N, C-alpha and C. Protein backbone atom coordinates (compact mmCIF):
# COMPACT_ATOMS: atom_id res chain seq x y z
N MET A 1 24.39 4.57 -1.23
CA MET A 1 23.24 5.46 -1.29
C MET A 1 23.20 6.10 -2.66
N VAL A 2 22.84 7.36 -2.78
CA VAL A 2 22.74 8.05 -4.05
C VAL A 2 24.12 8.57 -4.42
N SER A 3 24.42 8.55 -5.71
CA SER A 3 25.70 9.01 -6.21
C SER A 3 25.95 10.46 -5.78
N SER A 4 27.20 10.75 -5.42
CA SER A 4 27.52 12.11 -5.02
C SER A 4 28.18 12.90 -6.14
N SER A 5 28.29 12.29 -7.31
CA SER A 5 28.86 13.04 -8.43
C SER A 5 27.82 14.00 -8.96
N SER A 6 28.28 15.13 -9.48
CA SER A 6 27.32 16.14 -9.91
C SER A 6 27.00 16.06 -11.38
N GLY A 7 27.75 15.34 -12.17
CA GLY A 7 27.49 15.33 -13.59
C GLY A 7 27.18 13.95 -14.10
N ALA A 8 26.23 13.27 -13.51
CA ALA A 8 25.90 11.91 -13.91
C ALA A 8 25.25 11.93 -15.29
N ASP A 9 25.80 11.11 -16.21
CA ASP A 9 25.28 11.07 -17.57
C ASP A 9 23.97 10.30 -17.67
N ASN A 10 23.75 9.36 -16.78
CA ASN A 10 22.57 8.51 -16.88
C ASN A 10 21.34 9.10 -16.19
N GLY A 11 21.39 10.34 -15.81
CA GLY A 11 20.25 10.97 -15.17
C GLY A 11 20.13 10.61 -13.70
N ALA A 12 21.17 9.95 -13.14
CA ALA A 12 21.13 9.56 -11.73
C ALA A 12 21.09 10.81 -10.87
N LEU A 13 20.42 10.70 -9.78
CA LEU A 13 20.26 11.80 -8.84
C LEU A 13 21.51 11.88 -7.98
N THR A 14 22.04 13.07 -7.80
CA THR A 14 23.19 13.22 -6.92
C THR A 14 22.72 13.24 -5.47
N ARG A 15 23.67 13.04 -4.57
CA ARG A 15 23.36 13.06 -3.14
C ARG A 15 22.77 14.42 -2.75
N ASP A 16 23.38 15.50 -3.22
CA ASP A 16 22.88 16.84 -2.89
C ASP A 16 21.49 17.08 -3.44
N GLU A 17 21.23 16.61 -4.65
CA GLU A 17 19.90 16.77 -5.24
C GLU A 17 18.86 15.99 -4.43
N PHE A 18 19.22 14.78 -4.00
CA PHE A 18 18.29 13.99 -3.20
C PHE A 18 18.02 14.68 -1.87
N LEU A 19 19.07 15.17 -1.22
CA LEU A 19 18.88 15.86 0.06
C LEU A 19 17.97 17.09 -0.08
N GLU A 20 18.12 17.80 -1.19
CA GLU A 20 17.25 18.95 -1.42
C GLU A 20 15.79 18.50 -1.60
N LEU A 21 15.58 17.43 -2.35
CA LEU A 21 14.23 16.89 -2.52
C LEU A 21 13.68 16.41 -1.18
N TYR A 22 14.52 15.78 -0.38
CA TYR A 22 14.12 15.30 0.94
C TYR A 22 13.66 16.48 1.81
N ARG A 23 14.47 17.51 1.87
CA ARG A 23 14.11 18.69 2.69
C ARG A 23 12.83 19.36 2.19
N THR A 24 12.67 19.39 0.89
CA THR A 24 11.51 20.04 0.30
C THR A 24 10.22 19.27 0.58
N HIS A 25 10.28 17.95 0.42
CA HIS A 25 9.06 17.14 0.47
C HIS A 25 8.77 16.48 1.82
N LEU A 26 9.74 16.41 2.71
CA LEU A 26 9.53 15.74 4.00
C LEU A 26 8.33 16.29 4.78
N PRO A 27 8.21 17.60 4.96
CA PRO A 27 7.08 18.09 5.77
C PRO A 27 5.72 17.72 5.18
N ARG A 28 5.56 17.85 3.87
CA ARG A 28 4.26 17.55 3.26
C ARG A 28 4.00 16.05 3.26
N LEU A 29 5.03 15.24 3.04
CA LEU A 29 4.83 13.80 3.08
C LEU A 29 4.49 13.35 4.50
N TYR A 30 5.18 13.88 5.49
CA TYR A 30 4.89 13.51 6.87
C TYR A 30 3.46 13.89 7.24
N ARG A 31 3.02 15.07 6.85
CA ARG A 31 1.64 15.51 7.13
C ARG A 31 0.64 14.56 6.46
N PHE A 32 0.92 14.19 5.20
CA PHE A 32 0.06 13.26 4.45
C PHE A 32 -0.06 11.94 5.20
N VAL A 33 1.06 11.40 5.65
CA VAL A 33 1.07 10.10 6.34
C VAL A 33 0.47 10.23 7.73
N SER A 34 0.82 11.29 8.44
CA SER A 34 0.35 11.46 9.81
C SER A 34 -1.17 11.51 9.89
N ARG A 35 -1.80 12.19 8.94
CA ARG A 35 -3.27 12.25 8.93
C ARG A 35 -3.87 10.86 8.77
N ARG A 36 -3.19 10.00 8.04
CA ARG A 36 -3.71 8.67 7.76
C ARG A 36 -3.36 7.66 8.85
N THR A 37 -2.60 8.08 9.85
CA THR A 37 -2.28 7.20 10.96
C THR A 37 -2.91 7.67 12.26
N GLY A 38 -3.72 8.71 12.20
CA GLY A 38 -4.32 9.24 13.42
C GLY A 38 -3.26 9.82 14.34
N ASP A 39 -2.24 10.40 13.73
CA ASP A 39 -1.11 10.98 14.47
C ASP A 39 -0.34 9.95 15.28
N ASP A 40 -0.32 8.70 14.83
CA ASP A 40 0.53 7.67 15.43
C ASP A 40 1.95 7.97 14.94
N ARG A 41 2.68 8.67 15.77
CA ARG A 41 4.00 9.18 15.37
C ARG A 41 4.96 8.08 14.94
N ALA A 42 5.02 7.00 15.70
CA ALA A 42 5.96 5.92 15.36
C ALA A 42 5.64 5.32 13.99
N LEU A 43 4.36 5.05 13.75
CA LEU A 43 3.97 4.49 12.45
C LEU A 43 4.24 5.49 11.33
N ALA A 44 3.89 6.75 11.54
CA ALA A 44 4.12 7.77 10.51
C ALA A 44 5.60 7.88 10.18
N GLU A 45 6.45 7.90 11.19
CA GLU A 45 7.89 8.01 10.95
C GLU A 45 8.41 6.79 10.21
N ASP A 46 7.95 5.59 10.59
CA ASP A 46 8.37 4.37 9.89
C ASP A 46 7.98 4.41 8.41
N VAL A 47 6.76 4.82 8.15
CA VAL A 47 6.28 4.85 6.77
C VAL A 47 7.05 5.89 5.95
N VAL A 48 7.27 7.06 6.51
CA VAL A 48 8.01 8.10 5.79
C VAL A 48 9.44 7.64 5.53
N GLN A 49 10.06 7.03 6.53
CA GLN A 49 11.43 6.54 6.35
C GLN A 49 11.49 5.48 5.25
N GLU A 50 10.58 4.52 5.29
CA GLU A 50 10.58 3.47 4.26
C GLU A 50 10.29 4.05 2.88
N THR A 51 9.45 5.06 2.82
CA THR A 51 9.14 5.70 1.55
C THR A 51 10.40 6.34 0.95
N PHE A 52 11.15 7.06 1.77
CA PHE A 52 12.36 7.69 1.25
C PHE A 52 13.44 6.65 0.92
N LEU A 53 13.50 5.56 1.67
CA LEU A 53 14.44 4.49 1.30
C LEU A 53 14.11 3.91 -0.07
N ARG A 54 12.83 3.72 -0.31
CA ARG A 54 12.42 3.22 -1.63
C ARG A 54 12.69 4.25 -2.72
N ALA A 55 12.55 5.52 -2.39
CA ALA A 55 12.85 6.57 -3.36
C ALA A 55 14.32 6.52 -3.75
N VAL A 56 15.19 6.38 -2.76
CA VAL A 56 16.63 6.31 -3.05
C VAL A 56 16.91 5.18 -4.03
N ARG A 57 16.39 4.00 -3.73
CA ARG A 57 16.64 2.83 -4.61
C ARG A 57 16.05 3.04 -5.99
N SER A 58 14.81 3.47 -6.04
CA SER A 58 14.14 3.60 -7.32
C SER A 58 14.71 4.74 -8.16
N TRP A 59 14.89 5.88 -7.54
CA TRP A 59 15.34 7.05 -8.29
C TRP A 59 16.78 6.89 -8.76
N ARG A 60 17.58 6.12 -8.01
CA ARG A 60 18.95 5.86 -8.44
C ARG A 60 18.95 5.06 -9.73
N GLU A 61 18.05 4.10 -9.83
CA GLU A 61 18.00 3.21 -11.00
C GLU A 61 17.18 3.79 -12.14
N GLN A 62 16.07 4.40 -11.82
CA GLN A 62 15.12 4.82 -12.85
C GLN A 62 15.07 6.32 -13.09
N GLY A 63 15.77 7.08 -12.29
CA GLY A 63 15.74 8.53 -12.42
C GLY A 63 14.59 9.13 -11.64
N LEU A 64 14.61 10.43 -11.56
CA LEU A 64 13.61 11.18 -10.80
C LEU A 64 12.27 11.18 -11.54
N PRO A 65 11.18 10.87 -10.85
CA PRO A 65 9.87 10.94 -11.51
C PRO A 65 9.50 12.39 -11.80
N ARG A 66 8.59 12.57 -12.70
CA ARG A 66 8.15 13.92 -13.09
C ARG A 66 7.59 14.68 -11.89
N GLU A 67 6.83 14.00 -11.05
CA GLU A 67 6.24 14.62 -9.86
C GLU A 67 6.67 13.84 -8.62
N PRO A 68 7.82 14.19 -8.04
CA PRO A 68 8.34 13.41 -6.91
C PRO A 68 7.38 13.30 -5.72
N LEU A 69 6.68 14.38 -5.38
CA LEU A 69 5.78 14.32 -4.23
C LEU A 69 4.62 13.36 -4.50
N SER A 70 4.10 13.34 -5.70
CA SER A 70 3.04 12.39 -6.03
C SER A 70 3.56 10.96 -5.93
N TRP A 71 4.77 10.73 -6.41
CA TRP A 71 5.39 9.41 -6.32
C TRP A 71 5.53 9.02 -4.86
N LEU A 72 6.04 9.92 -4.03
CA LEU A 72 6.23 9.64 -2.60
C LEU A 72 4.89 9.35 -1.92
N ARG A 73 3.88 10.12 -2.23
CA ARG A 73 2.56 9.89 -1.62
C ARG A 73 1.98 8.55 -2.04
N THR A 74 2.16 8.17 -3.29
CA THR A 74 1.65 6.88 -3.75
C THR A 74 2.34 5.74 -3.01
N VAL A 75 3.65 5.82 -2.89
CA VAL A 75 4.39 4.78 -2.17
C VAL A 75 3.96 4.73 -0.71
N ALA A 76 3.85 5.89 -0.07
CA ALA A 76 3.44 5.94 1.33
C ALA A 76 2.03 5.38 1.51
N ARG A 77 1.14 5.74 0.62
CA ARG A 77 -0.23 5.23 0.69
C ARG A 77 -0.24 3.71 0.57
N ASN A 78 0.54 3.18 -0.37
CA ASN A 78 0.60 1.73 -0.55
C ASN A 78 1.20 1.04 0.68
N LEU A 79 2.20 1.65 1.30
CA LEU A 79 2.76 1.09 2.53
C LEU A 79 1.72 1.08 3.64
N LEU A 80 0.94 2.15 3.74
CA LEU A 80 -0.11 2.19 4.77
C LEU A 80 -1.19 1.15 4.50
N VAL A 81 -1.59 0.99 3.24
CA VAL A 81 -2.58 -0.02 2.91
C VAL A 81 -2.06 -1.40 3.31
N SER A 82 -0.81 -1.69 2.99
CA SER A 82 -0.22 -2.98 3.37
C SER A 82 -0.20 -3.14 4.89
N HIS A 83 0.17 -2.08 5.59
CA HIS A 83 0.20 -2.14 7.05
C HIS A 83 -1.19 -2.45 7.62
N PHE A 84 -2.19 -1.72 7.15
CA PHE A 84 -3.53 -1.90 7.71
C PHE A 84 -4.20 -3.19 7.24
N ARG A 85 -3.77 -3.74 6.14
CA ARG A 85 -4.29 -5.06 5.74
C ARG A 85 -3.78 -6.13 6.69
N ARG A 86 -2.55 -5.98 7.15
CA ARG A 86 -1.96 -6.98 8.06
C ARG A 86 -2.41 -6.76 9.50
N ALA A 87 -2.76 -5.53 9.85
CA ALA A 87 -3.09 -5.19 11.24
C ALA A 87 -4.41 -5.84 11.65
N ALA A 88 -4.43 -6.26 12.89
CA ALA A 88 -5.68 -6.79 13.45
C ALA A 88 -6.58 -5.61 13.79
N PRO A 89 -7.85 -5.69 13.45
CA PRO A 89 -8.74 -4.57 13.76
C PRO A 89 -8.98 -4.45 15.26
N VAL A 90 -9.19 -3.24 15.69
CA VAL A 90 -9.46 -2.96 17.10
C VAL A 90 -10.96 -2.70 17.22
N ALA A 91 -11.61 -3.39 18.17
CA ALA A 91 -13.04 -3.18 18.38
C ALA A 91 -13.26 -1.77 18.92
N LEU A 92 -14.32 -1.15 18.45
CA LEU A 92 -14.67 0.20 18.89
C LEU A 92 -16.00 0.15 19.61
N ALA A 93 -16.12 0.94 20.66
CA ALA A 93 -17.32 0.88 21.48
C ALA A 93 -18.41 1.83 21.02
N ASP A 94 -18.03 2.96 20.44
CA ASP A 94 -19.05 3.96 20.12
C ASP A 94 -19.48 3.86 18.67
N GLY A 95 -20.48 4.65 18.31
CA GLY A 95 -21.00 4.65 16.94
C GLY A 95 -20.00 5.23 15.97
N PHE A 96 -20.29 5.07 14.71
CA PHE A 96 -19.38 5.55 13.67
C PHE A 96 -20.06 6.58 12.81
N ASP A 97 -19.40 7.68 12.62
CA ASP A 97 -19.77 8.65 11.61
C ASP A 97 -18.57 8.73 10.69
N PRO A 98 -18.77 8.95 9.40
CA PRO A 98 -17.62 9.08 8.52
C PRO A 98 -16.69 10.17 9.05
N PRO A 99 -15.39 10.04 8.78
CA PRO A 99 -14.45 11.03 9.30
C PRO A 99 -14.79 12.41 8.79
N GLY A 100 -14.44 13.41 9.58
CA GLY A 100 -14.64 14.79 9.17
C GLY A 100 -13.59 15.17 8.14
N GLU A 101 -13.69 16.40 7.66
CA GLU A 101 -12.73 16.85 6.65
C GLU A 101 -11.33 16.97 7.22
N ASP A 102 -11.20 17.15 8.52
CA ASP A 102 -9.90 17.25 9.15
C ASP A 102 -9.84 16.21 10.26
N LEU A 103 -8.97 15.23 10.09
CA LEU A 103 -8.93 14.12 11.04
C LEU A 103 -8.07 14.39 12.26
N ARG A 104 -7.54 15.58 12.42
CA ARG A 104 -6.70 15.85 13.59
C ARG A 104 -7.48 15.70 14.88
N ASP A 105 -8.80 15.85 14.82
CA ASP A 105 -9.63 15.72 16.02
C ASP A 105 -10.05 14.28 16.29
N GLU A 106 -9.76 13.39 15.37
CA GLU A 106 -10.14 11.99 15.53
C GLU A 106 -9.11 11.26 16.38
N SER A 107 -9.56 10.26 17.13
CA SER A 107 -8.64 9.47 17.93
C SER A 107 -7.84 8.55 17.02
N PRO A 108 -6.62 8.20 17.42
CA PRO A 108 -5.82 7.27 16.62
C PRO A 108 -6.54 5.94 16.37
N GLU A 109 -7.31 5.49 17.36
CA GLU A 109 -8.02 4.22 17.20
C GLU A 109 -9.07 4.31 16.09
N ARG A 110 -9.79 5.42 16.05
CA ARG A 110 -10.82 5.59 15.01
C ARG A 110 -10.17 5.72 13.63
N VAL A 111 -9.07 6.47 13.55
CA VAL A 111 -8.39 6.61 12.27
C VAL A 111 -7.83 5.26 11.83
N ALA A 112 -7.27 4.50 12.76
CA ALA A 112 -6.75 3.17 12.42
C ALA A 112 -7.88 2.27 11.93
N ALA A 113 -9.04 2.36 12.56
CA ALA A 113 -10.18 1.55 12.12
C ALA A 113 -10.61 1.95 10.71
N VAL A 114 -10.66 3.25 10.45
CA VAL A 114 -11.02 3.72 9.11
C VAL A 114 -9.99 3.23 8.09
N GLN A 115 -8.71 3.34 8.43
CA GLN A 115 -7.66 2.88 7.51
C GLN A 115 -7.75 1.37 7.29
N TRP A 116 -8.05 0.63 8.33
CA TRP A 116 -8.22 -0.81 8.21
C TRP A 116 -9.33 -1.12 7.21
N ALA A 117 -10.43 -0.39 7.32
CA ALA A 117 -11.56 -0.61 6.41
C ALA A 117 -11.22 -0.15 4.99
N LEU A 118 -10.57 1.00 4.86
CA LEU A 118 -10.20 1.48 3.52
C LEU A 118 -9.27 0.49 2.81
N ALA A 119 -8.42 -0.17 3.55
CA ALA A 119 -7.50 -1.15 2.96
C ALA A 119 -8.25 -2.36 2.41
N ARG A 120 -9.49 -2.53 2.81
CA ARG A 120 -10.30 -3.67 2.35
C ARG A 120 -11.33 -3.28 1.30
N MET A 121 -11.38 -2.01 0.96
CA MET A 121 -12.34 -1.53 -0.03
C MET A 121 -11.70 -1.49 -1.42
N ARG A 122 -12.55 -1.32 -2.42
CA ARG A 122 -12.03 -1.12 -3.77
C ARG A 122 -11.17 0.14 -3.79
N PRO A 123 -10.03 0.08 -4.45
CA PRO A 123 -9.11 1.24 -4.44
C PRO A 123 -9.76 2.55 -4.88
N GLN A 124 -10.64 2.51 -5.89
CA GLN A 124 -11.26 3.76 -6.36
C GLN A 124 -12.11 4.40 -5.26
N GLN A 125 -12.85 3.57 -4.53
CA GLN A 125 -13.68 4.10 -3.45
C GLN A 125 -12.82 4.62 -2.31
N ALA A 126 -11.80 3.86 -1.96
CA ALA A 126 -10.92 4.28 -0.87
C ALA A 126 -10.23 5.59 -1.19
N ARG A 127 -9.73 5.72 -2.40
CA ARG A 127 -9.03 6.96 -2.79
C ARG A 127 -9.98 8.15 -2.80
N LEU A 128 -11.21 7.94 -3.21
CA LEU A 128 -12.19 9.02 -3.21
C LEU A 128 -12.45 9.51 -1.78
N LEU A 129 -12.66 8.58 -0.86
CA LEU A 129 -12.87 8.96 0.53
C LEU A 129 -11.64 9.66 1.10
N GLU A 130 -10.46 9.17 0.76
CA GLU A 130 -9.22 9.80 1.24
C GLU A 130 -9.09 11.24 0.72
N GLU A 131 -9.37 11.42 -0.56
CA GLU A 131 -9.28 12.77 -1.13
C GLU A 131 -10.21 13.73 -0.40
N PHE A 132 -11.43 13.29 -0.16
CA PHE A 132 -12.42 14.16 0.45
C PHE A 132 -12.15 14.36 1.94
N HIS A 133 -11.98 13.26 2.69
CA HIS A 133 -11.90 13.35 4.14
C HIS A 133 -10.49 13.62 4.66
N PHE A 134 -9.48 12.98 4.10
CA PHE A 134 -8.13 13.15 4.61
C PHE A 134 -7.44 14.37 4.00
N ASP A 135 -7.60 14.54 2.70
CA ASP A 135 -6.91 15.64 2.02
C ASP A 135 -7.73 16.92 2.01
N GLY A 136 -9.00 16.83 2.39
CA GLY A 136 -9.83 18.02 2.49
C GLY A 136 -10.19 18.64 1.14
N ARG A 137 -10.20 17.84 0.09
CA ARG A 137 -10.57 18.38 -1.22
C ARG A 137 -12.09 18.51 -1.30
N ARG A 138 -12.54 19.53 -1.95
CA ARG A 138 -13.97 19.77 -2.13
C ARG A 138 -14.49 18.94 -3.31
N VAL A 139 -15.78 18.70 -3.30
CA VAL A 139 -16.42 17.92 -4.36
C VAL A 139 -16.10 18.52 -5.72
N ARG A 140 -16.18 19.84 -5.82
CA ARG A 140 -15.91 20.51 -7.10
C ARG A 140 -14.50 20.19 -7.61
N GLU A 141 -13.51 20.24 -6.71
CA GLU A 141 -12.13 19.96 -7.11
C GLU A 141 -11.95 18.49 -7.52
N ILE A 142 -12.55 17.59 -6.76
CA ILE A 142 -12.46 16.17 -7.10
C ILE A 142 -13.10 15.92 -8.46
N ALA A 143 -14.25 16.52 -8.69
CA ALA A 143 -14.94 16.36 -9.97
C ALA A 143 -14.07 16.85 -11.12
N ARG A 144 -13.47 18.01 -10.95
CA ARG A 144 -12.61 18.56 -12.01
C ARG A 144 -11.42 17.65 -12.27
N ARG A 145 -10.76 17.20 -11.21
CA ARG A 145 -9.57 16.35 -11.35
C ARG A 145 -9.89 15.01 -11.99
N ARG A 146 -11.09 14.50 -11.74
CA ARG A 146 -11.46 13.18 -12.27
C ARG A 146 -12.28 13.26 -13.55
N GLY A 147 -12.60 14.47 -13.97
CA GLY A 147 -13.38 14.61 -15.19
C GLY A 147 -14.82 14.13 -15.03
N LEU A 148 -15.39 14.37 -13.85
CA LEU A 148 -16.76 13.95 -13.54
C LEU A 148 -17.60 15.16 -13.18
N SER A 149 -18.90 14.97 -13.16
CA SER A 149 -19.77 16.03 -12.66
C SER A 149 -19.75 15.99 -11.14
N GLU A 150 -20.14 17.11 -10.53
CA GLU A 150 -20.21 17.16 -9.07
C GLU A 150 -21.24 16.16 -8.55
N LYS A 151 -22.35 16.01 -9.26
CA LYS A 151 -23.39 15.04 -8.85
C LYS A 151 -22.82 13.62 -8.86
N ALA A 152 -22.00 13.30 -9.85
CA ALA A 152 -21.41 11.96 -9.93
C ALA A 152 -20.47 11.73 -8.74
N VAL A 153 -19.69 12.73 -8.39
CA VAL A 153 -18.78 12.60 -7.24
C VAL A 153 -19.58 12.44 -5.96
N GLU A 154 -20.64 13.24 -5.80
CA GLU A 154 -21.48 13.12 -4.60
C GLU A 154 -22.08 11.72 -4.48
N GLY A 155 -22.56 11.17 -5.60
CA GLY A 155 -23.11 9.82 -5.58
C GLY A 155 -22.05 8.78 -5.24
N ARG A 156 -20.88 8.93 -5.79
CA ARG A 156 -19.80 7.98 -5.49
C ARG A 156 -19.36 8.09 -4.04
N LEU A 157 -19.32 9.30 -3.52
CA LEU A 157 -18.99 9.47 -2.10
C LEU A 157 -20.03 8.79 -1.22
N ARG A 158 -21.30 8.96 -1.56
CA ARG A 158 -22.37 8.35 -0.79
C ARG A 158 -22.23 6.82 -0.78
N ARG A 159 -21.99 6.24 -1.96
CA ARG A 159 -21.82 4.77 -2.04
C ARG A 159 -20.55 4.32 -1.30
N ALA A 160 -19.49 5.10 -1.41
CA ALA A 160 -18.24 4.73 -0.73
C ALA A 160 -18.41 4.78 0.79
N ARG A 161 -19.15 5.77 1.29
CA ARG A 161 -19.41 5.84 2.73
C ARG A 161 -20.24 4.65 3.19
N ARG A 162 -21.21 4.26 2.37
CA ARG A 162 -22.04 3.10 2.71
C ARG A 162 -21.16 1.84 2.79
N THR A 163 -20.26 1.69 1.84
CA THR A 163 -19.33 0.55 1.85
C THR A 163 -18.43 0.61 3.08
N LEU A 164 -17.95 1.80 3.41
CA LEU A 164 -17.10 1.97 4.59
C LEU A 164 -17.85 1.56 5.85
N ARG A 165 -19.09 1.99 5.98
CA ARG A 165 -19.89 1.61 7.16
C ARG A 165 -20.04 0.10 7.26
N ARG A 166 -20.36 -0.54 6.12
CA ARG A 166 -20.51 -2.01 6.13
C ARG A 166 -19.20 -2.70 6.50
N THR A 167 -18.10 -2.17 6.01
CA THR A 167 -16.80 -2.77 6.30
C THR A 167 -16.43 -2.59 7.77
N LEU A 168 -16.82 -1.47 8.35
CA LEU A 168 -16.52 -1.20 9.75
C LEU A 168 -17.45 -1.93 10.73
N GLN A 169 -18.60 -2.35 10.26
CA GLN A 169 -19.63 -2.95 11.12
C GLN A 169 -19.06 -4.00 12.10
N PRO A 170 -18.21 -4.93 11.65
CA PRO A 170 -17.72 -5.94 12.59
C PRO A 170 -16.85 -5.40 13.72
N LEU A 171 -16.36 -4.18 13.61
CA LEU A 171 -15.48 -3.63 14.64
C LEU A 171 -16.24 -3.08 15.84
N PHE A 172 -17.54 -2.96 15.73
CA PHE A 172 -18.30 -2.37 16.81
C PHE A 172 -18.86 -3.45 17.72
N ARG A 173 -18.73 -3.22 19.01
CA ARG A 173 -19.15 -4.22 20.01
C ARG A 173 -20.65 -4.42 20.02
N LYS A 174 -21.39 -3.32 19.89
CA LYS A 174 -22.84 -3.41 19.90
C LYS A 174 -23.35 -3.36 18.47
N GLN A 175 -24.20 -4.29 18.09
CA GLN A 175 -24.82 -4.23 16.79
C GLN A 175 -25.68 -2.97 16.72
N GLY A 176 -25.72 -2.35 15.59
CA GLY A 176 -26.53 -1.16 15.41
C GLY A 176 -25.85 0.10 15.89
N ALA A 177 -24.57 0.01 16.30
CA ALA A 177 -23.87 1.19 16.79
C ALA A 177 -23.52 2.15 15.67
N ILE A 178 -23.47 1.65 14.44
CA ILE A 178 -23.14 2.53 13.31
C ILE A 178 -24.38 3.27 12.91
N ARG A 179 -24.26 4.56 12.84
CA ARG A 179 -25.41 5.39 12.45
C ARG A 179 -25.46 5.52 10.95
């Protein structure tokens, strides 16, 4: 696992340092993953576990990234994208509205369907929808972080939602069920 020596010359992370990072970041990483799995506990736990296993391997060899939580979220997001690309889509009976700002009220099936579709979209569009709907970021904050105007973000969100609807269309049993 991670070296337990405290004075590593090569910048290697000690066991105690890793455990502290684990304790610090586990709740936020689990929340990040759980929202994207529709509270599918088994899947969320698997993804978080695999993310930290990859952190141990990577951080031992390459050192600690500047922003460990961002690194962990990126790895977890990529694991989820891979999972949902391989997963068979589940047909949905009711109409589709884009997810709300807080997905805790959404059924696991609907969240899985959204994740399945996001895994098939262009990464920029998928990340924009995730920031807005899953992470609850406001248009103003997204615009500031991306160096765009609020109008530009609103337009991109509109186009991304349209793409999401088209991607989800085959999952609905009745044609025209998507509003």
